[in-house]
mmCIF file of C-alpha atoms and ligand atoms in Angstrom:
data_model
loop_
_atom_site.group_PDB
_atom_site.id
_atom_site.type_symbol
_atom_site.label_atom_id
_atom_site.label_comp_id
_atom_site.label_asym_id
_atom_site.label_seq_id
_atom_site.Cartn_x
_atom_site.Cartn_y
_atom_site.Cartn_z
ATOM 1 C CA MET A 352 2.746 23.837 5.191
ATOM 2 C CA SER A 353 6.455 23.533 6.582
ATOM 3 C CA THR A 354 7.598 23.176 10.103
ATOM 4 C CA GLY A 355 11.367 24.607 9.468
ATOM 5 C CA LYS A 356 12.871 21.545 11.279
ATOM 6 C CA LYS A 357 15.485 19.357 10.215
ATOM 7 C CA GLU A 358 15.085 16.572 12.361
ATOM 8 C CA SER A 359 15.021 12.869 10.627
ATOM 9 C CA SER A 360 14.808 10.793 13.698
ATOM 10 C CA PRO A 361 12.299 11.253 15.935
ATOM 11 C CA PRO A 362 12.911 11.777 19.809
ATOM 12 C CA ALA A 363 13.365 8.659 21.523
ATOM 13 C CA ASP A 364 11.219 9.289 24.595
ATOM 14 C CA THR A 365 8.140 9.567 22.391
ATOM 15 C CA LEU A 366 8.684 6.087 21.032
ATOM 16 C CA SER A 367 6.757 3.174 22.235
ATOM 17 C CA GLN A 368 7.536 -0.542 21.556
ATOM 18 C CA SER A 369 4.053 -1.638 22.741
ATOM 19 C CA GLY A 370 2.072 0.203 19.579
ATOM 20 C CA GLN A 371 0.739 2.624 21.772
ATOM 21 C CA THR A 372 1.135 6.440 20.924
ATOM 22 C CA VAL A 373 3.286 7.968 23.674
ATOM 23 C CA ILE A 374 3.763 11.894 23.613
ATOM 24 C CA SER A 375 5.983 13.702 25.559
ATOM 25 C CA PRO A 376 5.700 17.102 26.934
ATOM 26 C CA ALA A 377 8.449 18.120 24.805
ATOM 27 C CA SER A 378 6.988 17.422 21.514
ATOM 28 C CA LEU A 379 3.922 19.736 22.411
ATOM 29 C CA ALA A 380 5.998 22.683 21.295
ATOM 30 C CA PRO A 381 3.646 24.805 19.115
ATOM 31 C CA ALA A 382 5.488 24.662 15.803
ATOM 32 C CA GLN A 383 2.179 25.153 13.884
ATOM 33 C CA SER A 384 -0.430 27.357 15.431
ATOM 34 C CA GLN A 385 -3.977 26.028 16.771
ATOM 35 C CA ASP A 386 -5.743 27.632 14.057
ATOM 36 C CA ALA A 387 -3.648 26.395 11.540
ATOM 37 C CA ILE A 388 -4.071 22.482 13.041
ATOM 38 C CA ASP A 389 -7.891 23.173 13.204
ATOM 39 C CA ALA A 390 -7.953 24.040 9.542
ATOM 40 C CA MET A 391 -6.095 20.923 8.549
ATOM 41 C CA LEU A 392 -8.702 18.866 10.512
ATOM 42 C CA ALA A 393 -11.691 20.869 9.278
ATOM 43 C CA GLN A 394 -10.726 20.224 6.058
ATOM 44 C CA ALA A 395 -10.441 16.387 6.744
ATOM 45 C CA THR A 396 -14.120 16.187 8.522
ATOM 46 C CA ALA A 397 -15.435 18.494 6.023
ATOM 47 C CA SER A 398 -15.120 16.097 3.297
ATOM 48 C CA ARG A 399 -17.532 13.420 4.569
ATOM 49 C CA GLY A 400 -20.240 12.888 2.458
ATOM 50 C CA ALA A 401 -19.531 15.453 0.051
ATOM 51 C CA ALA A 402 -20.051 15.123 -3.793
ATOM 52 C CA VAL A 403 -16.967 14.204 -5.605
ATOM 53 C CA PRO A 404 -15.839 16.330 -8.495
ATOM 54 C CA ALA A 405 -15.760 14.585 -11.833
ATOM 55 C CA ASP A 406 -12.363 13.649 -13.194
ATOM 56 C CA SER A 407 -10.976 16.338 -15.302
ATOM 57 C CA GLY A 408 -10.688 13.744 -18.141
ATOM 58 C CA THR A 409 -7.700 13.231 -20.739
ATOM 59 C CA GLN A 410 -9.930 13.550 -23.924
ATOM 60 C CA SER A 411 -7.528 16.054 -25.510
ATOM 61 C CA LEU A 412 -3.773 15.508 -24.889
ATOM 62 C CA PRO A 413 -1.827 18.525 -23.444
ATOM 63 C CA PRO A 414 1.253 19.637 -25.334
ATOM 64 C CA VAL A 415 4.462 17.927 -24.207
ATOM 65 C CA GLY A 416 5.675 21.099 -23.082
ATOM 66 C CA GLU A 417 2.946 21.529 -20.459
ATOM 67 C CA GLN A 418 2.713 17.807 -19.284
ATOM 68 C CA ARG A 419 3.222 17.364 -15.832
ATOM 69 C CA CYS A 420 4.484 13.850 -14.556
ATOM 70 C CA GLY A 421 6.265 12.560 -11.310
ATOM 71 C CA LEU A 422 6.806 9.522 -8.974
ATOM 72 C CA ILE A 423 4.986 9.227 -5.855
ATOM 73 C CA ALA A 424 6.274 6.768 -3.332
ATOM 74 C CA ILE A 425 3.475 5.537 -0.585
ATOM 75 C CA VAL A 426 5.293 3.968 2.454
ATOM 76 C CA GLY A 427 4.548 2.842 6.142
ATOM 77 C CA LYS A 428 4.520 0.241 8.464
ATOM 78 C CA PRO A 429 2.137 -3.047 7.830
ATOM 79 C CA ASN A 430 -1.682 -2.597 7.548
ATOM 80 C CA VAL A 431 -1.983 1.097 7.783
ATOM 81 C CA GLY A 432 -4.067 1.594 4.597
ATOM 82 C CA LYS A 433 -1.206 2.216 1.879
ATOM 83 C CA SER A 434 -2.511 -0.178 -0.898
ATOM 84 C CA THR A 435 -6.415 0.921 -0.031
ATOM 85 C CA LEU A 436 -5.042 4.414 -0.698
ATOM 86 C CA LEU A 437 -3.273 3.593 -4.245
ATOM 87 C CA ASN A 438 -6.289 1.557 -5.621
ATOM 88 C CA ALA A 439 -8.534 4.946 -4.612
ATOM 89 C CA LEU A 440 -5.996 7.127 -6.286
ATOM 90 C CA VAL A 441 -5.880 5.047 -9.428
ATOM 91 C CA GLY A 442 -9.830 4.511 -9.453
ATOM 92 C CA GLN A 443 -9.229 0.861 -9.923
ATOM 93 C CA LYS A 444 -7.910 -2.189 -7.618
ATOM 94 C CA VAL A 445 -4.203 -2.678 -8.655
ATOM 95 C CA SER A 446 -2.797 -3.731 -5.400
ATOM 96 C CA ILE A 447 -4.445 -6.290 -3.023
ATOM 97 C CA THR A 448 -5.566 -5.678 0.360
ATOM 98 C CA SER A 449 -6.254 -7.175 3.364
ATOM 99 C CA ARG A 450 -6.721 -6.685 7.277
ATOM 100 C CA LYS A 451 -3.431 -8.756 7.609
ATOM 101 C CA ALA A 452 -0.005 -7.401 7.544
ATOM 102 C CA GLN A 453 2.455 -8.164 4.891
ATOM 103 C CA THR A 454 -0.430 -8.149 2.091
ATOM 104 C CA THR A 455 1.836 -6.151 -0.222
ATOM 105 C CA ARG A 456 4.972 -7.847 -1.284
ATOM 106 C CA HIS A 457 6.078 -6.184 -4.436
ATOM 107 C CA ARG A 458 6.766 -2.619 -5.623
ATOM 108 C CA ILE A 459 3.285 -1.980 -7.350
ATOM 109 C CA THR A 460 3.110 1.017 -9.882
ATOM 110 C CA GLY A 461 -0.400 2.666 -10.300
ATOM 111 C CA MET A 462 -1.000 5.658 -12.611
ATOM 112 C CA ARG A 463 -3.531 8.273 -12.817
ATOM 113 C CA THR A 464 -3.614 11.008 -15.721
ATOM 114 C CA ARG A 465 -5.918 13.944 -15.105
ATOM 115 C CA ALA A 466 -5.773 16.890 -17.317
ATOM 116 C CA ALA A 467 -2.322 17.698 -17.794
ATOM 117 C CA THR A 468 -0.772 15.655 -14.789
ATOM 118 C CA GLN A 469 0.146 12.121 -14.624
ATOM 119 C CA PHE A 470 0.674 10.960 -11.126
ATOM 120 C CA VAL A 471 2.686 7.615 -10.838
ATOM 121 C CA PHE A 472 2.216 6.329 -7.526
ATOM 122 C CA VAL A 473 4.375 3.445 -5.845
ATOM 123 C CA ASP A 474 3.010 1.213 -3.697
ATOM 124 C CA THR A 475 5.254 -0.550 -1.443
ATOM 125 C CA PRO A 476 5.396 -3.377 1.225
ATOM 126 C CA GLY A 477 5.163 -2.640 4.814
ATOM 127 C CA PHE A 478 8.277 -1.938 6.298
ATOM 128 C CA GLN A 479 9.152 -5.159 8.194
ATOM 129 C CA THR A 480 10.699 -4.966 11.630
ATOM 130 C CA ARG A 481 10.246 -8.565 13.273
ATOM 131 C CA HIS A 482 11.607 -11.810 11.678
ATOM 132 C CA GLY A 483 14.798 -10.997 9.587
ATOM 133 C CA ASN A 484 14.185 -13.914 7.232
ATOM 134 C CA ALA A 485 15.039 -13.940 3.234
ATOM 135 C CA LEU A 486 11.513 -12.929 2.424
ATOM 136 C CA ASN A 487 11.500 -9.937 4.692
ATOM 137 C CA ARG A 488 14.847 -8.939 4.029
ATOM 138 C CA SER A 489 13.575 -8.799 0.123
ATOM 139 C CA LEU A 490 10.347 -6.773 1.206
ATOM 140 C CA ASN A 491 12.558 -4.193 3.058
ATOM 141 C CA ARG A 492 14.950 -3.619 0.074
ATOM 142 C CA THR A 493 11.945 -3.229 -2.298
ATOM 143 C CA VAL A 494 10.964 -0.231 0.372
ATOM 144 C CA VAL A 495 14.523 1.095 0.676
ATOM 145 C CA GLY A 496 14.787 1.138 -3.399
ATOM 146 C CA ALA A 497 11.305 2.843 -3.782
ATOM 147 C CA VAL A 498 11.903 5.943 -1.508
ATOM 148 C CA ASN A 499 14.977 7.036 -3.750
ATOM 149 C CA ASP A 500 14.648 8.821 -6.863
ATOM 150 C CA VAL A 501 10.799 9.825 -6.458
ATOM 151 C CA ASP A 502 9.251 13.424 -6.517
ATOM 152 C CA LEU A 503 7.428 12.964 -3.350
ATOM 153 C CA ILE A 504 6.744 10.656 -0.492
ATOM 154 C CA VAL A 505 3.632 10.072 1.147
ATOM 155 C CA PHE A 506 4.465 8.519 4.603
ATOM 156 C CA VAL A 507 1.295 6.999 5.863
ATOM 157 C CA VAL A 508 0.455 6.323 9.598
ATOM 158 C CA GLU A 509 -2.572 5.658 11.381
ATOM 159 C CA ALA A 510 -4.107 8.556 12.659
ATOM 160 C CA GLY A 511 -3.088 9.438 16.373
ATOM 161 C CA GLN A 512 -0.590 6.699 16.259
ATOM 162 C CA PHE A 513 3.281 6.707 15.916
ATOM 163 C CA ASN A 514 5.491 3.614 17.213
ATOM 164 C CA LEU A 515 8.761 2.083 16.539
ATOM 165 C CA ALA A 516 7.678 0.528 13.371
ATOM 166 C CA ASP A 517 6.288 3.973 12.133
ATOM 167 C CA ALA A 518 9.816 5.400 13.168
ATOM 168 C CA LYS A 519 11.922 2.855 11.480
ATOM 169 C CA VAL A 520 10.058 3.969 8.046
ATOM 170 C CA LEU A 521 10.374 7.486 8.755
ATOM 171 C CA ALA A 522 14.210 7.168 9.308
ATOM 172 C CA LEU A 523 14.287 5.659 5.699
ATOM 173 C CA LEU A 524 13.111 8.927 4.007
ATOM 174 C CA PRO A 525 15.926 11.016 2.706
ATOM 175 C CA GLU A 526 15.862 14.636 3.844
ATOM 176 C CA LYS A 527 16.079 15.941 0.128
ATOM 177 C CA THR A 528 12.713 14.460 -0.972
ATOM 178 C CA PRO A 529 9.465 16.423 -0.008
ATOM 179 C CA ALA A 530 7.171 14.263 2.413
ATOM 180 C CA ILE A 531 3.575 14.543 3.282
ATOM 181 C CA LEU A 532 2.528 13.083 6.577
ATOM 182 C CA LEU A 533 -1.090 11.123 5.802
ATOM 183 C CA ALA A 534 -2.592 10.392 9.020
ATOM 184 C CA ASN A 535 -4.977 7.725 7.447
ATOM 185 C CA LYS A 536 -8.112 6.219 8.982
ATOM 186 C CA PHE A 537 -9.179 9.357 10.444
ATOM 187 C CA ASP A 538 -12.772 7.834 10.286
ATOM 188 C CA LEU A 539 -11.759 5.647 13.378
ATOM 189 C CA ILE A 540 -10.929 9.067 15.426
ATOM 190 C CA HIS A 541 -14.291 10.320 17.069
ATOM 191 C CA ARG A 542 -12.901 13.098 18.901
ATOM 192 C CA ARG A 543 -11.348 15.405 16.822
ATOM 193 C CA ALA A 544 -9.520 17.556 19.673
ATOM 194 C CA GLU A 545 -7.534 14.607 20.619
ATOM 195 C CA ILE A 546 -5.747 14.417 17.486
ATOM 196 C CA ALA A 547 -4.494 17.862 17.493
ATOM 197 C CA PRO A 548 -1.850 17.348 20.193
ATOM 198 C CA TRP A 549 -0.609 14.341 18.207
ATOM 199 C CA LEU A 550 -0.276 16.213 14.905
ATOM 200 C CA ARG A 551 1.604 18.814 16.592
ATOM 201 C CA SER A 552 4.036 16.028 17.991
ATOM 202 C CA MET A 553 4.390 14.766 14.677
ATOM 203 C CA GLN A 554 5.492 18.294 13.163
ATOM 204 C CA GLU A 555 8.662 17.541 15.475
ATOM 205 C CA ARG A 556 9.403 14.252 13.932
ATOM 206 C CA HIS A 557 10.325 15.157 10.617
ATOM 207 C CA ASN A 558 10.437 18.271 8.033
ATOM 208 C CA PHE A 559 7.043 17.250 6.570
ATOM 209 C CA SER A 560 5.943 19.505 3.625
ATOM 210 C CA GLU A 561 2.060 18.713 4.707
ATOM 211 C CA PHE A 562 -0.007 17.233 7.096
ATOM 212 C CA VAL A 563 -3.341 15.537 5.753
ATOM 213 C CA PRO A 564 -5.633 13.751 8.247
ATOM 214 C CA MET A 565 -7.847 11.738 5.925
ATOM 215 C CA SER A 566 -9.423 8.514 5.251
ATOM 216 C CA ALA A 567 -8.226 6.202 2.063
ATOM 217 C CA ASN A 568 -11.899 5.045 1.833
ATOM 218 C CA ASN A 569 -13.318 8.590 1.604
ATOM 219 C CA ALA A 570 -13.609 9.713 -1.869
ATOM 220 C CA LYS A 571 -13.422 13.611 -1.228
ATOM 221 C CA ASP A 572 -10.518 12.906 0.746
ATOM 222 C CA VAL A 573 -8.694 11.280 -1.986
ATOM 223 C CA GLU A 574 -9.546 13.895 -4.775
ATOM 224 C CA ARG A 575 -8.185 16.459 -2.225
ATOM 225 C CA LEU A 576 -5.048 14.712 -1.969
ATOM 226 C CA PHE A 577 -4.414 15.042 -5.849
ATOM 227 C CA GLY A 578 -4.417 18.752 -5.438
ATOM 228 C CA ILE A 579 -2.037 18.487 -2.495
ATOM 229 C CA CYS A 580 0.435 16.077 -4.227
ATOM 230 C CA GLU A 581 0.099 17.964 -8.140
ATOM 231 C CA LYS A 582 2.578 20.619 -7.154
ATOM 232 C CA TYR A 583 5.272 18.458 -6.132
ATOM 233 C CA LEU A 584 5.625 17.194 -9.604
ATOM 234 C CA PRO A 585 7.677 18.590 -12.193
ATOM 235 C CA VAL A 586 6.765 19.814 -15.758
ATOM 236 C CA GLN A 587 7.894 16.850 -17.928
ATOM 237 C CA PRO A 588 6.600 14.504 -20.635
ATOM 238 C CA TRP A 589 4.202 11.769 -19.283
ATOM 239 C CA MET A 590 6.026 8.239 -18.756
ATOM 240 C CA TYR A 591 2.915 6.144 -19.706
ATOM 241 C CA GLY A 592 0.017 6.382 -21.828
ATOM 242 C CA ALA A 593 -3.111 8.451 -20.521
ATOM 243 C CA ASP A 594 -5.261 5.327 -20.003
ATOM 244 C CA GLU A 595 -2.720 3.120 -18.555
ATOM 245 C CA LEU A 596 -3.503 2.256 -14.520
ATOM 246 C CA THR A 597 -0.615 0.041 -13.711
ATOM 247 C CA ASP A 598 2.801 -1.678 -14.898
ATOM 248 C CA ARG A 599 1.812 -5.099 -13.648
ATOM 249 C CA SER A 600 0.674 -7.815 -16.107
ATOM 250 C CA ASP A 601 -2.339 -9.613 -15.824
ATOM 251 C CA ARG A 602 -0.269 -13.058 -14.959
ATOM 252 C CA PHE A 603 1.143 -11.152 -12.012
ATOM 253 C CA MET A 604 -2.386 -9.576 -11.057
ATOM 254 C CA ALA A 605 -3.782 -13.325 -11.358
ATOM 255 C CA ALA A 606 -1.174 -14.687 -8.578
ATOM 256 C CA GLU A 607 -1.882 -11.503 -6.467
ATOM 257 C CA ILE A 608 -5.520 -11.956 -6.574
ATOM 258 C CA ILE A 609 -5.411 -15.663 -5.583
ATOM 259 C CA ARG A 610 -3.153 -14.543 -2.730
ATOM 260 C CA GLU A 611 -5.390 -11.913 -1.787
ATOM 261 C CA LYS A 612 -8.388 -14.308 -1.608
ATOM 262 C CA LEU A 613 -5.853 -16.692 0.681
ATOM 263 C CA PHE A 614 -5.314 -13.932 2.966
ATOM 264 C CA ARG A 615 -8.932 -12.865 3.297
ATOM 265 C CA LEU A 616 -10.291 -16.820 4.065
ATOM 266 C CA THR A 617 -7.635 -18.222 6.170
ATOM 267 C CA GLY A 618 -6.454 -17.941 9.849
ATOM 268 C CA ASP A 619 -3.895 -15.578 10.869
ATOM 269 C CA GLU A 620 -0.920 -17.963 10.758
ATOM 270 C CA LEU A 621 -1.004 -18.839 7.270
ATOM 271 C CA PRO A 622 -0.514 -15.816 5.224
ATOM 272 C CA TYR A 623 2.903 -15.201 6.692
ATOM 273 C CA THR A 624 4.316 -18.331 5.181
ATOM 274 C CA SER A 625 2.569 -18.645 1.960
ATOM 275 C CA THR A 626 2.950 -17.409 -1.343
ATOM 276 C CA VAL A 627 1.456 -18.056 -5.011
ATOM 277 C CA ILE A 628 3.237 -18.699 -8.462
ATOM 278 C CA ILE A 629 1.654 -19.034 -11.940
ATOM 279 C CA ASP A 630 2.636 -22.074 -13.564
ATOM 280 C CA GLN A 631 0.576 -21.691 -16.507
ATOM 281 C CA TYR A 632 -1.149 -18.561 -18.103
ATOM 282 C CA GLU A 633 -2.543 -19.062 -21.389
ATOM 283 C CA GLU A 634 -4.907 -16.841 -23.662
ATOM 284 C CA GLU A 635 -7.013 -18.381 -26.323
ATOM 285 C CA GLY A 636 -9.535 -15.891 -27.489
ATOM 286 C CA ASN A 637 -11.585 -14.585 -24.584
ATOM 287 C CA LEU A 638 -10.596 -17.610 -22.315
ATOM 288 C CA ARG A 639 -7.602 -17.523 -19.961
ATOM 289 C CA LYS A 640 -6.269 -20.977 -18.653
ATOM 290 C CA ILE A 641 -4.697 -20.433 -15.465
ATOM 291 C CA ALA A 642 -2.563 -22.901 -13.255
ATOM 292 C CA ALA A 643 -1.352 -21.709 -9.947
ATOM 293 C CA THR A 644 0.451 -23.075 -6.977
ATOM 294 C CA ILE A 645 0.006 -22.041 -3.371
ATOM 295 C CA VAL A 646 3.210 -22.501 -1.410
ATOM 296 C CA VAL A 647 3.179 -23.129 2.238
ATOM 297 C CA GLU A 648 5.975 -24.056 4.745
ATOM 298 C CA ARG A 649 4.313 -27.008 6.658
ATOM 299 C CA ASP A 650 2.055 -30.021 5.865
ATOM 300 C CA GLY A 651 -0.618 -28.654 8.388
ATOM 301 C CA HIS A 652 -0.761 -25.273 6.692
ATOM 302 C CA LYS A 653 -1.806 -27.370 3.489
ATOM 303 C CA GLY A 654 -4.726 -28.962 5.433
ATOM 304 C CA MET A 655 -5.833 -25.655 6.467
ATOM 305 C CA ILE A 656 -5.732 -24.205 2.931
ATOM 306 C CA ILE A 657 -7.830 -27.082 1.476
ATOM 307 C CA GLY A 658 -10.066 -27.289 4.172
ATOM 308 C CA GLU A 659 -12.646 -29.847 5.038
ATOM 309 C CA LYS A 660 -13.528 -31.795 1.635
ATOM 310 C CA GLY A 661 -11.624 -29.141 -0.421
ATOM 311 C CA GLU A 662 -14.352 -26.679 0.883
ATOM 312 C CA LYS A 663 -11.789 -23.891 1.333
ATOM 313 C CA LEU A 664 -9.559 -24.307 -1.573
ATOM 314 C CA LYS A 665 -12.870 -24.320 -3.644
ATOM 315 C CA ARG A 666 -13.968 -20.923 -2.114
ATOM 316 C CA ILE A 667 -10.370 -19.276 -2.677
ATOM 317 C CA GLY A 668 -10.609 -20.513 -6.466
ATOM 318 C CA THR A 669 -14.128 -19.390 -6.925
ATOM 319 C CA GLU A 670 -13.568 -15.975 -5.586
ATOM 320 C CA ALA A 671 -10.405 -15.447 -7.278
ATOM 321 C CA ARG A 672 -12.154 -16.669 -10.374
ATOM 322 C CA HIS A 673 -14.984 -14.158 -10.503
ATOM 323 C CA GLU A 674 -12.491 -11.170 -9.650
ATOM 324 C CA LEU A 675 -10.187 -12.444 -12.597
ATOM 325 C CA GLU A 676 -13.001 -12.568 -14.706
ATOM 326 C CA ALA A 677 -14.173 -9.236 -14.033
ATOM 327 C CA LEU A 678 -10.583 -7.832 -14.684
ATOM 328 C CA THR A 679 -10.107 -9.492 -17.922
ATOM 329 C CA GLY A 680 -13.709 -9.207 -18.849
ATOM 330 C CA GLY A 681 -13.234 -12.862 -20.480
ATOM 331 C CA LYS A 682 -13.816 -16.477 -18.949
ATOM 332 C CA VAL A 683 -11.447 -17.838 -16.610
ATOM 333 C CA PHE A 684 -10.491 -21.683 -16.075
ATOM 334 C CA LEU A 685 -8.428 -21.516 -12.741
ATOM 335 C CA GLU A 686 -6.573 -24.651 -11.251
ATOM 336 C CA ILE A 687 -4.791 -24.181 -7.964
ATOM 337 C CA TRP A 688 -2.586 -26.751 -6.393
ATOM 338 C CA VAL A 689 -1.277 -26.738 -2.775
ATOM 339 C CA LYS A 690 2.542 -27.467 -2.318
ATOM 340 C CA VAL A 691 4.712 -27.825 0.815
ATOM 341 C CA ARG A 692 8.122 -26.182 0.435
ATOM 342 C CA SER A 693 9.460 -26.163 4.032
ATOM 343 C CA GLY A 694 11.841 -23.070 4.718
ATOM 344 C CA TRP A 695 11.106 -21.266 1.492
ATOM 345 C CA ALA A 696 10.922 -18.002 3.464
ATOM 346 C CA ASP A 697 14.012 -18.188 4.907
ATOM 347 C CA ASP A 698 15.821 -19.478 1.651
ATOM 348 C CA GLU A 699 17.322 -16.399 -0.295
ATOM 349 C CA ALA A 700 17.440 -18.376 -3.874
ATOM 350 C CA ARG A 701 13.972 -19.908 -3.495
ATOM 351 C CA VAL A 702 12.438 -16.239 -2.349
ATOM 352 C CA LYS A 703 14.236 -15.184 -6.068
ATOM 353 C CA THR A 704 12.792 -17.656 -7.759
ATOM 354 C CA PHE A 705 9.180 -17.129 -6.452
ATOM 355 C CA GLY A 706 9.505 -13.569 -7.685
ATOM 356 C CA TYR A 707 10.561 -11.502 -5.207
ATOM 357 C CA GLU A 708 13.352 -9.052 -5.432
HETATM 358 N N1 GTP B 250 -11.299 2.319 8.727
HETATM 359 C C1 GTP B 250 -10.526 2.474 7.923
HETATM 360 N N2 GTP B 250 -9.870 1.419 7.509
HETATM 361 C C2 GTP B 250 -8.784 1.756 6.479
HETATM 362 C C3 GTP B 250 -8.876 2.659 5.762
HETATM 363 N N3 GTP B 250 -7.747 2.509 5.001
HETATM 364 C C4 GTP B 250 -7.509 1.084 4.985
HETATM 365 N N4 GTP B 250 -8.047 0.622 5.747
HETATM 366 C C5 GTP B 250 -7.944 -0.965 5.983
HETATM 367 O O1 GTP B 250 -6.784 -1.053 6.776
HETATM 368 C C6 GTP B 250 -6.783 -2.642 6.605
HETATM 369 C C7 GTP B 250 -5.313 -2.604 5.641
HETATM 370 O O2 GTP B 250 -5.279 -1.982 4.466
HETATM 371 P P1 GTP B 250 -4.219 -2.244 3.448
HETATM 372 O O3 GTP B 250 -4.244 -1.168 2.113
HETATM 373 O O4 GTP B 250 -4.061 -3.903 3.156
HETATM 374 O O5 GTP B 250 -2.962 -1.775 3.951
HETATM 375 P P2 GTP B 250 -1.137 -1.768 3.721
HETATM 376 O O6 GTP B 250 -0.757 -0.717 4.147
HETATM 377 O O7 GTP B 250 -1.133 -1.887 2.141
HETATM 378 O O8 GTP B 250 -0.797 -3.227 4.443
HETATM 379 P P3 GTP B 250 0.516 -3.958 4.048
HETATM 380 O O9 GTP B 250 0.525 -4.295 2.335
HETATM 381 O O10 GTP B 250 0.329 -5.284 4.699
HETATM 382 O O11 GTP B 250 1.623 -3.123 4.433
HETATM 383 C C8 GTP B 250 -7.865 -3.043 5.335
HETATM 384 O O12 GTP B 250 -8.585 -3.935 6.104
HETATM 385 C C9 GTP B 250 -8.224 -1.864 5.040
HETATM 386 O O13 GTP B 250 -9.867 -1.865 4.604
HETATM 387 C C10 GTP B 250 -9.319 3.668 6.575
HETATM 388 O O14 GTP B 250 -9.169 4.983 5.764
HETATM 389 N N5 GTP B 250 -10.296 3.772 7.141
HETATM 390 MG MG1 MG B 251 -0.314 -3.044 0.853
#
């Protein structure tokens, strides 16, 4: 569905710096009929608890002339559920997630091949608007780079919300590329009627091709999203093998999984100033020997990660090891060190040596 509008930036009076949705009366013009909005909402809620159709499979390779393939960038402010969505679409965890912002720090490609179509999804860091340090500049460069040269953009917001941080990401979207508004976390909206005026206001903000209220953790909603995205992908040969799930190496995944456990097991102050580097990654038959360093900015942070009698670090290591063993299907010997490098996140050179773009 199309609004036929050409606005690229939202009307200023509908923005709120405080993180709350403010909908001005002017933004409620009925660009879309109530029936259409009701149908849109019904599709999202009707999918609750329904059975998921089986994957169409890739047993017989379609002729090259019939293959469809395209890039789909998943963008949005921090913590709206972009990586949760990517993992659900790929059908396996390829991008780490947590309830804290700034979980994703790299462009992560996740693929899914179904029948003749290969979907190449690109997860991106949440666009940073608060601190202008070297790390955040790197994260934002990644986002800006990812929205160009894709076939489709999935712009993720939390259903019922739109603030300045969302608007800043929306302003990055090129006019020429079709964009879907994905109103995620729809399960948290308890009164469907409340969301209709919000959806109408979103129609005024950008020339979205489609509006999809859904939940990334609802399998039927995710299934529906494939059908919505497919028509925007060109007929062209696949870029990856039918069974490939990500372009990232096991070594990269090891660093990410350790960072995820760090994010999930520590307090709010830490994640922002910490990163993980892999010092050693060796494969000996079915065994992987991995040595990693968690880098923090302050001595106090080091203490927080190690915890009393080393308990916290031990737990981070154990949880990471279990997940890495499941991922690689073998044994993992994991050693984690913690180092202080004060001011690393504001040092362009160091941010680069730690693997950020
Ligand atoms: N209730 C609900 N929670 C969700 C949904 N999707 C994601 N979440 C939760 O939202 C939080 C953030 O999810 P992520 O996938 O890490 O978000 P992100 O947008 O990738 O975050 P950054 O990488 O930091 O930008 C996690 O706690 C998820 O479990 C959803 O559909 N419903
Ligand atoms: Mg993420």
